[in-house]
Amino acid sequence: MTKSLEESGEKVAQLSNSVAYFKSIIPDTKKTLASAEKSIDLLENKCWYLEDVISAKNRKIIALIDQILSYTKYSDVTTEPETYSMAGGSEQTSSNIVSLLLLTLNFFGSGILLGVSVENVISS
């Protein structure tokens, strides 16, 4: 019986030590959680900001595409297209400008014009 009491006393001591240890790490754990929550909030704010930036850039790209489409809509592409004088004196046709815009959009991975070709844009 005394042996069983001694074993029980040892188990109680082990449990008491475990409880004391876990109580001692609670403040550090709370600090760590608070820091993690603050980091998460900062990252969420940055994510929202970047989503707003991407959305604004997408709207600008769409507006540019609309301008190009409105121009090509009224031009007769069966005749020789009008040319634009670019900086440096070289000339580009409207289809070359559309091609350049589409290549640029694909390069930056906007995903807005997936499946759009120059022929589709000019013929619309």
Short mmCIF file of C-alpha atoms in Angstrom, two decimals:
data_model
loop_
_atom_site.label_atom_id
_atom_site.label_comp_id
_atom_site.label_asym_id
_atom_site.label_seq_id
_atom_site.Cartn_x
_atom_site.Cartn_y
_atom_site.Cartn_z
CA MET A 1 0.00 0.00 0.00
CA THR A 2 2.80 2.40 0.82
CA LYS A 3 4.40 1.51 -2.49
CA SER A 4 1.18 2.39 -4.32
CA LEU A 5 0.99 5.68 -2.38
CA GLU A 6 4.58 6.47 -3.35
CA GLU A 7 3.82 5.73 -7.02
CA SER A 8 0.73 7.90 -6.84
CA GLY A 9 2.77 10.67 -5.20
CA GLU A 10 5.35 10.47 -8.00
CA LYS A 11 2.62 10.65 -10.64
CA VAL A 12 1.06 13.63 -8.87
CA ALA A 13 4.48 15.32 -8.77
CA GLN A 14 4.98 14.65 -12.50
CA LEU A 15 1.55 16.03 -13.30
CA SER A 16 2.19 19.08 -11.10
CA ASN A 17 5.48 19.70 -12.91
CA SER A 18 3.75 19.36 -16.26
CA VAL A 19 1.02 21.81 -15.21
CA ALA A 20 3.63 24.29 -13.96
CA TYR A 21 5.58 24.00 -17.23
CA PHE A 22 2.50 24.58 -19.40
CA LYS A 23 1.42 27.51 -17.22
CA SER A 24 4.88 29.03 -17.67
CA ILE A 25 4.72 28.88 -21.49
CA ILE A 26 1.20 30.36 -21.74
CA PRO A 27 2.40 34.03 -21.75
CA ASP A 28 4.99 33.32 -24.45
CA THR A 29 2.39 31.45 -26.50
CA LYS A 30 -0.04 34.36 -26.19
CA LYS A 31 2.67 36.78 -27.35
CA THR A 32 3.51 34.53 -30.29
CA LEU A 33 -0.16 34.26 -31.29
CA ALA A 34 -0.62 38.04 -31.06
CA SER A 35 2.45 38.56 -33.25
CA ALA A 36 1.20 36.01 -35.77
CA GLU A 37 -2.23 37.67 -35.89
CA LYS A 38 -0.59 41.05 -36.49
CA SER A 39 1.51 39.58 -39.31
CA ILE A 40 -1.58 37.98 -40.85
CA ASP A 41 -3.43 41.31 -40.72
CA LEU A 42 -0.51 43.10 -42.41
CA LEU A 43 -0.33 40.45 -45.13
CA GLU A 44 -4.10 40.60 -45.69
CA ASN A 45 -3.90 44.39 -46.05
CA LYS A 46 -1.03 44.05 -48.51
CA CYS A 47 -2.99 41.43 -50.45
CA TRP A 48 -6.05 43.72 -50.67
CA TYR A 49 -3.81 46.58 -51.82
CA LEU A 50 -2.21 44.41 -54.52
CA GLU A 51 -5.64 43.19 -55.64
CA ASP A 52 -6.71 46.84 -55.98
CA VAL A 53 -3.56 47.64 -58.00
CA ILE A 54 -4.15 44.64 -60.29
CA SER A 55 -7.80 45.60 -60.72
CA ALA A 56 -6.86 49.19 -61.62
CA LYS A 57 -4.28 47.98 -64.14
CA ASN A 58 -6.80 45.56 -65.63
CA ARG A 59 -9.30 48.41 -66.01
CA LYS A 60 -6.64 50.51 -67.78
CA ILE A 61 -5.80 47.62 -70.11
CA ILE A 62 -9.46 47.04 -70.89
CA ALA A 63 -9.92 50.76 -71.59
CA LEU A 64 -6.96 50.69 -73.99
CA ILE A 65 -8.33 47.63 -75.73
CA ASP A 66 -11.72 49.30 -76.02
CA GLN A 67 -10.06 52.34 -77.60
CA ILE A 68 -8.20 50.13 -80.09
CA LEU A 69 -11.33 48.14 -80.87
CA SER A 70 -13.36 51.31 -81.38
CA TYR A 71 -10.73 52.56 -83.82
CA THR A 72 -10.44 49.30 -85.74
CA LYS A 73 -14.22 48.92 -85.74
CA TYR A 74 -14.59 52.01 -87.94
CA SER A 75 -11.56 51.41 -90.15
CA ASP A 76 -11.84 49.35 -93.28
CA VAL A 77 -9.18 46.65 -92.91
CA THR A 78 -9.78 45.35 -96.44
CA THR A 79 -8.01 48.43 -97.77
CA GLU A 80 -4.51 49.47 -96.83
CA PRO A 81 -4.61 50.35 -93.12
CA GLU A 82 -3.69 53.77 -91.88
CA THR A 83 -0.20 54.09 -90.46
CA TYR A 84 0.96 55.70 -87.27
CA SER A 85 4.22 57.50 -86.97
CA MET A 86 5.96 56.20 -83.86
CA ALA A 87 8.72 57.92 -81.89
CA GLY A 88 11.93 57.67 -83.89
CA GLY A 89 10.20 58.01 -87.24
CA SER A 90 9.30 54.37 -87.93
CA GLU A 91 5.76 53.57 -89.05
CA GLN A 92 3.49 50.83 -87.70
CA THR A 93 0.14 49.68 -89.05
CA SER A 94 -2.86 49.39 -86.77
CA SER A 95 -2.60 45.58 -86.89
CA ASN A 96 1.02 45.78 -85.77
CA ILE A 97 -0.02 47.99 -82.86
CA VAL A 98 -2.74 45.52 -81.88
CA SER A 99 -0.22 42.67 -82.19
CA LEU A 100 2.23 44.52 -79.97
CA LEU A 101 -0.48 45.19 -77.37
CA LEU A 102 -1.57 41.54 -77.36
CA LEU A 103 2.02 40.32 -77.04
CA THR A 104 2.59 42.73 -74.17
CA LEU A 105 -0.55 41.54 -72.39
CA ASN A 106 0.43 37.89 -72.86
CA PHE A 107 3.99 38.63 -71.67
CA PHE A 108 2.75 40.14 -68.44
CA GLY A 109 0.31 37.25 -67.96
CA SER A 110 -2.79 39.35 -67.54
CA GLY A 111 -5.04 36.51 -68.69
CA ILE A 112 -7.57 39.06 -69.91
CA LEU A 113 -7.27 38.16 -73.58
CA LEU A 114 -6.73 34.43 -73.50
CA GLY A 115 -7.61 33.07 -76.92
CA VAL A 116 -7.76 36.50 -78.58
CA SER A 117 -5.81 36.82 -81.80
CA VAL A 118 -4.98 39.86 -83.89
CA GLU A 119 -7.33 38.64 -86.62
CA ASN A 120 -10.23 38.40 -84.13
CA VAL A 121 -9.56 41.90 -82.80
CA ILE A 122 -9.24 43.53 -86.20
CA SER A 123 -12.26 41.76 -87.67
CA SER A 124 -14.56 42.74 -84.78
#
